[in-house]
PDB file of C-alpha atoms in Angstrom:
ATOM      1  CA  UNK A   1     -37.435  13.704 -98.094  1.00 60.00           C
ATOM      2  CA  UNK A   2     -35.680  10.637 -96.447  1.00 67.00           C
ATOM      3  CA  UNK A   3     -36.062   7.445 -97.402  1.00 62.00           C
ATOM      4  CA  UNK A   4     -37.038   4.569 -95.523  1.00 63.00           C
ATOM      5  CA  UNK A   5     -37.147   0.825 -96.880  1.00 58.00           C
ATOM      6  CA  UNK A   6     -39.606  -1.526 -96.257  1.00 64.00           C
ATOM      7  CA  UNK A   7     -36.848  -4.541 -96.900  1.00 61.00           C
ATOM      8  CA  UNK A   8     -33.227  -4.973 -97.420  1.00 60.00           C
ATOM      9  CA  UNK A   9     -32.449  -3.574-100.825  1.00 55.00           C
ATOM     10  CA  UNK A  10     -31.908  -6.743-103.224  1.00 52.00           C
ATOM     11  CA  UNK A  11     -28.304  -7.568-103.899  1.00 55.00           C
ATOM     12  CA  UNK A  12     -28.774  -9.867-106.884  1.00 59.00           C
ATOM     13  CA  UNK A  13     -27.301  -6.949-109.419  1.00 60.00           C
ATOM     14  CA  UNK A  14     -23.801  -5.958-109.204  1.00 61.00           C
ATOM     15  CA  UNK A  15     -23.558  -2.237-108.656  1.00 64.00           C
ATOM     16  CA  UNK A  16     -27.291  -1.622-107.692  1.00 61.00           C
ATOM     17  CA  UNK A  17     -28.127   1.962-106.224  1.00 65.00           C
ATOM     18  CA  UNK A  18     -29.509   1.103-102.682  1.00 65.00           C
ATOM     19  CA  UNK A  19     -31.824   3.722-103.285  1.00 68.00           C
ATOM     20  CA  UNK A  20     -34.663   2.043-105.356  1.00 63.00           C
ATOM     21  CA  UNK A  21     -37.362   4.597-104.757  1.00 72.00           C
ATOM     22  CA  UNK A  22     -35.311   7.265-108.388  1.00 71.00           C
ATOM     23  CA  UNK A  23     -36.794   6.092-111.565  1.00 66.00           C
ATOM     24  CA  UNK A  24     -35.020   4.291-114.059  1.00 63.00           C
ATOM     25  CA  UNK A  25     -33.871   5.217-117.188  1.00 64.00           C
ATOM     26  CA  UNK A  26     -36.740   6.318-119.044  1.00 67.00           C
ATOM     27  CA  UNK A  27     -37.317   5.338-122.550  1.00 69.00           C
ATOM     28  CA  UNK A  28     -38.989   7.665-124.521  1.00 73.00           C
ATOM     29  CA  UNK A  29     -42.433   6.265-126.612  1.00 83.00           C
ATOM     30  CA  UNK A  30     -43.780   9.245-128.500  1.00 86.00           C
ATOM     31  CA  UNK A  31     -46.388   6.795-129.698  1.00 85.00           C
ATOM     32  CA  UNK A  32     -47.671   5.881-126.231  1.00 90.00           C
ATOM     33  CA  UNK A  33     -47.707  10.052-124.377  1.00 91.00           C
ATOM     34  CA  UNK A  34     -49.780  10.593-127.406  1.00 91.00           C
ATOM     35  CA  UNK A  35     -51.901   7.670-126.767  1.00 92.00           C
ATOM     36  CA  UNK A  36     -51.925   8.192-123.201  1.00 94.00           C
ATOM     37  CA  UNK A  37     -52.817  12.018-123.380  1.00 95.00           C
ATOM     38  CA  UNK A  38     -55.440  10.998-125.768  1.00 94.00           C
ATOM     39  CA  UNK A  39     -57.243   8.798-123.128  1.00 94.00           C
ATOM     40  CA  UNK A  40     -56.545  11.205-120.549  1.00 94.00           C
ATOM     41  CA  UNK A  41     -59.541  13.115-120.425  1.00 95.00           C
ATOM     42  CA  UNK A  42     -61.709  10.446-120.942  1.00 93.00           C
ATOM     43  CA  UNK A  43     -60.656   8.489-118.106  1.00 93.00           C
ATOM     44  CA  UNK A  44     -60.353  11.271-115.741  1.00 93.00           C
ATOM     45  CA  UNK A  45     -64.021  11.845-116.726  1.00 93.00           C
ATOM     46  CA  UNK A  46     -64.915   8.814-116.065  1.00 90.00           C
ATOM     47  CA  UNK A  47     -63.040   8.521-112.582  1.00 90.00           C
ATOM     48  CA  UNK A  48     -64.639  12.188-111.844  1.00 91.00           C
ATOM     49  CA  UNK A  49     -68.430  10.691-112.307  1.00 92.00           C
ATOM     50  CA  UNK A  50     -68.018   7.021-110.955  1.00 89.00           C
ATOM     51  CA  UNK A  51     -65.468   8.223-108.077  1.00 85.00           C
ATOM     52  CA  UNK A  52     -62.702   6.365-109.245  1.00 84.00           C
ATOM     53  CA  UNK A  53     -59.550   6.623-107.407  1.00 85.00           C
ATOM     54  CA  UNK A  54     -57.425   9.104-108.760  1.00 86.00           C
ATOM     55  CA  UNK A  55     -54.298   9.691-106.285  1.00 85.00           C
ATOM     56  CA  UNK A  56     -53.425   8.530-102.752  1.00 84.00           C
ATOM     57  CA  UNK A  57     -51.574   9.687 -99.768  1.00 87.00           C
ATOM     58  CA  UNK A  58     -49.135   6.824 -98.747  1.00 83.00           C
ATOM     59  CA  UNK A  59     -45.877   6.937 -96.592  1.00 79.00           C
ATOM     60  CA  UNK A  60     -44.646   3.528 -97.072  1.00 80.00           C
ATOM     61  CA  UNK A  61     -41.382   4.753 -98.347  1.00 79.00           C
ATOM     62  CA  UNK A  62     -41.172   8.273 -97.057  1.00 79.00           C
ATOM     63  CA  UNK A  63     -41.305  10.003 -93.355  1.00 84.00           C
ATOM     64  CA  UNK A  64     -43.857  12.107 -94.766  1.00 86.00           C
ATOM     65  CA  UNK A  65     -47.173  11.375 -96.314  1.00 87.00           C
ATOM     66  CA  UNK A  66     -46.714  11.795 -99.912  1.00 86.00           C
ATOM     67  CA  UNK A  67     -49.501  11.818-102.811  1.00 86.00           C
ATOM     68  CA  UNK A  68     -48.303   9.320-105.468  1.00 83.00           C
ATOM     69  CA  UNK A  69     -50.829   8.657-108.346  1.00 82.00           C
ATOM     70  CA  UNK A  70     -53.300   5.936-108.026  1.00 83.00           C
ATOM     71  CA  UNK A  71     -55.631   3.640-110.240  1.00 85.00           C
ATOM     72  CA  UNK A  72     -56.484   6.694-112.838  1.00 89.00           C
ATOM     73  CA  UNK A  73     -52.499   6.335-113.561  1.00 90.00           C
ATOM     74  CA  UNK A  74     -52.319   2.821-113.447  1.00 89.00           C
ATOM     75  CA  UNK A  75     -55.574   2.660-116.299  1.00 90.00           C
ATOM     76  CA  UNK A  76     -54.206   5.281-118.326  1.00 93.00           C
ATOM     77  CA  UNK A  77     -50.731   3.267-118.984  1.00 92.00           C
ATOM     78  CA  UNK A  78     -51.967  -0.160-119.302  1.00 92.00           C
ATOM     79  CA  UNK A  79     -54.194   0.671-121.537  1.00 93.00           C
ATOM     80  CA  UNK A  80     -52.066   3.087-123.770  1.00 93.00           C
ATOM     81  CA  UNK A  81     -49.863  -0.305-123.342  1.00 92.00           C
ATOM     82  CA  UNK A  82     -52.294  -2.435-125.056  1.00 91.00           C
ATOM     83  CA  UNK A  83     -53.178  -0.109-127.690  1.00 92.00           C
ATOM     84  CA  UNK A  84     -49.852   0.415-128.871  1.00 89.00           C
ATOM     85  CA  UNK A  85     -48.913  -2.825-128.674  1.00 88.00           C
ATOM     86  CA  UNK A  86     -52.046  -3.857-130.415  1.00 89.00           C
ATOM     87  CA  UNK A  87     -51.123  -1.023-133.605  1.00 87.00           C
ATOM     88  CA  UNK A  88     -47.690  -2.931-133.892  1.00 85.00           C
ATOM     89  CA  UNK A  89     -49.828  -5.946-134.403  1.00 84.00           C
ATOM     90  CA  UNK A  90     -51.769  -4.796-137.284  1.00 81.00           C
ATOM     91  CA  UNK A  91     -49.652  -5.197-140.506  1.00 74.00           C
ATOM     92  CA  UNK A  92     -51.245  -2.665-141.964  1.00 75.00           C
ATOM     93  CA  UNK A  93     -49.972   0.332-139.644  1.00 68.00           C
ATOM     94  CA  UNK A  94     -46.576   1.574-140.089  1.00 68.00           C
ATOM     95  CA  UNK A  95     -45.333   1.937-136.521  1.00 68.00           C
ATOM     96  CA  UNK A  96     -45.489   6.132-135.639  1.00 62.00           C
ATOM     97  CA  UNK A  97     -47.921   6.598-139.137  1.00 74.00           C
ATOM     98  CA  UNK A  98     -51.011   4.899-138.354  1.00 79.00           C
ATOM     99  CA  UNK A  99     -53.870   6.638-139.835  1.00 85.00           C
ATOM    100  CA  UNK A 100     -56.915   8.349-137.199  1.00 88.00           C
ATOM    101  CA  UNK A 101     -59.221   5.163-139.118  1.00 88.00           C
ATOM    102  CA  UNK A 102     -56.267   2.491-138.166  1.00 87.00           C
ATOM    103  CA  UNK A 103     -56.266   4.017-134.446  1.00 88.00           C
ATOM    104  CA  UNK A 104     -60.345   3.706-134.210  1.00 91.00           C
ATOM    105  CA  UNK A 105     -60.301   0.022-135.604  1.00 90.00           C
ATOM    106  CA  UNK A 106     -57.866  -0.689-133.085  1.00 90.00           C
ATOM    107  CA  UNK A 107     -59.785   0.646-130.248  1.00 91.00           C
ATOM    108  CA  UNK A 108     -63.051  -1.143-131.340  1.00 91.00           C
ATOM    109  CA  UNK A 109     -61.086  -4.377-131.526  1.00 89.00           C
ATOM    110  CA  UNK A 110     -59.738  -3.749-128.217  1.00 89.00           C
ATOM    111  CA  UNK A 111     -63.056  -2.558-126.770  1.00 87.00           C
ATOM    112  CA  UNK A 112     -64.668  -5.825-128.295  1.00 86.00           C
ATOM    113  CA  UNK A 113     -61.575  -8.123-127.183  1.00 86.00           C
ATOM    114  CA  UNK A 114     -62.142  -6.585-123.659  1.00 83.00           C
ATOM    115  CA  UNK A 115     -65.515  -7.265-123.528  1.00 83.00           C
ATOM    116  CA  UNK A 116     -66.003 -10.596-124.969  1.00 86.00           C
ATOM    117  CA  UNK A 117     -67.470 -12.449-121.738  1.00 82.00           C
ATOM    118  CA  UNK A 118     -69.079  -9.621-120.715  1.00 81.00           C
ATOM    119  CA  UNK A 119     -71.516 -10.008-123.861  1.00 82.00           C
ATOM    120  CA  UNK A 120     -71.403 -14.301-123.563  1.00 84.00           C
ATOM    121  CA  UNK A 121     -72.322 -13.700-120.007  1.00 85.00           C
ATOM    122  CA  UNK A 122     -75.477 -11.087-121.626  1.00 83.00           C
ATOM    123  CA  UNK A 123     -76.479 -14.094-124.319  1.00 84.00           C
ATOM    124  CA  UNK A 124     -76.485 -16.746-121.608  1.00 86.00           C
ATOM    125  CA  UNK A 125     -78.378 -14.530-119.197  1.00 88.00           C
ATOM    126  CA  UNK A 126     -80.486 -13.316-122.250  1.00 84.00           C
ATOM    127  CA  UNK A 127     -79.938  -9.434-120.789  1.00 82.00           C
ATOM    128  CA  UNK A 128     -78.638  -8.401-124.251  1.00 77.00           C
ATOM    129  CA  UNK A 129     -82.287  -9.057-125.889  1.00 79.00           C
ATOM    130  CA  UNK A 130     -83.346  -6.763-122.941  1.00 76.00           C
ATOM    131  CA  UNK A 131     -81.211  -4.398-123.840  1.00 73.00           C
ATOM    132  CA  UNK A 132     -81.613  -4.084-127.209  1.00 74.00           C
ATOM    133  CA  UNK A 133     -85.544  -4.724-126.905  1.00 77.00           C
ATOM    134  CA  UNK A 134     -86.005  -1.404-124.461  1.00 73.00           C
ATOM    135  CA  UNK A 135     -83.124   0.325-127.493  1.00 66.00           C
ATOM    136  CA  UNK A 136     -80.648   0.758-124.829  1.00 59.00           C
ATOM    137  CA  UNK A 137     -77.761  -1.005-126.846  1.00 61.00           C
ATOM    138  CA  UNK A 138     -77.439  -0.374-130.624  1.00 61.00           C
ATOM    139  CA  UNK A 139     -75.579  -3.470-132.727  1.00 62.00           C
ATOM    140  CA  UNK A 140     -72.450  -1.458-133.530  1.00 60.00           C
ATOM    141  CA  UNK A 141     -70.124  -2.922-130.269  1.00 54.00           C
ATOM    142  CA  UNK A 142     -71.964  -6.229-130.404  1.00 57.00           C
ATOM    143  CA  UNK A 143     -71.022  -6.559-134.721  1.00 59.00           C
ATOM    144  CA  UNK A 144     -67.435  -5.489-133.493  1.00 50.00           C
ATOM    145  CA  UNK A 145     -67.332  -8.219-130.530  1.00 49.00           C
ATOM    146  CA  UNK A 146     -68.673 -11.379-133.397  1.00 54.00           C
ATOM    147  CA  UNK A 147     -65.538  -9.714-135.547  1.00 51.00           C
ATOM    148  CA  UNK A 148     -63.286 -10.187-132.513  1.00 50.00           C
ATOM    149  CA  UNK A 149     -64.403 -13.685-131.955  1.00 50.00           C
ATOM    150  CA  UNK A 150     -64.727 -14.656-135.385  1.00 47.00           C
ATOM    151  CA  UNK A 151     -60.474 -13.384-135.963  1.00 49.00           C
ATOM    152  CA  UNK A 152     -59.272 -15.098-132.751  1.00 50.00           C
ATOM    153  CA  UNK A 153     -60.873 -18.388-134.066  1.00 47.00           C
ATOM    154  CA  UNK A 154     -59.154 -17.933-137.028  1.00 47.00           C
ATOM    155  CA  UNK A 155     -55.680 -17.972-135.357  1.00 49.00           C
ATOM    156  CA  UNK A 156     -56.221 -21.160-133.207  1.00 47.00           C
TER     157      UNK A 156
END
């Protein structure tokens, strides 16, 4: 496969290989396949049923069409990004030894960091009384959203 460039290639980095399209040196993070294979499933799940974009043909850089991975990739490693990053933030976690409990508490402060406005934008709009009126939406995310809230003020 030939390889065509959309630009020049940049010239800002002495010895540069023209070719820009061969990965890097790749740094291996244990921590983060783990993670990553972890939310695999899920998220292909979830692209499966809501028809989420999983791969794409695209010949920008190539003479042939080419299927490079798409959004399913791009979720999958931003979000094993941000919960590894968010372990190394708790104190209590030794970096490569957190315990299956440390990993959940990390997720449910994620999930409730993520989702913050989402559940201002339900009080405002009173759809979370709705919700929990019809018994829709149990307390559990909601308790771990106030917890979110509740730490962040404490840092400011």
């Amino acid at each position: 496969v030939t390889v065509k460039f959309a630009r020049p290639a940049p010239t800002c980095a002495p010895g540069l290989d023209d070719d820009l399209c061969k990965p890097g040196p790749e740094i291996p993070d244990e921590r983060k396949a783990r993670v990553a294979a972890r939310l695999r499933p899920i998220a292909e799940s979830l692209a499966t049923n809501f028809g989420f974009q999983k791969s794409c043909v695209d010949s920008t850089f190539t003479d042939e069409p080419v299927e490079v991975p798409s959004n399913l990739a791009n979720s999958i490693e931003s979000l094993s990004h941000w919960l590894c990053n968010a372990m190394d933030a708790r104190a209590e976690a030794a970096r490569g030894f957190e315990t299956e409990a440390q990993f959940r508490a990390t997720v449910a402060d994620l999930h409730a960091r993520v989702f913050r406005n989402y559940i201002h934008w339900g009080e405002h709009t009173g759809m979370l009384d709705r919700a929990k009126a019809t018994g829709s939406l149990d307390d559990s995310w909601l308790d771990a959203g106030a917890a979110g809230a509740r730490r962040d003020r404490a840092k400011e």
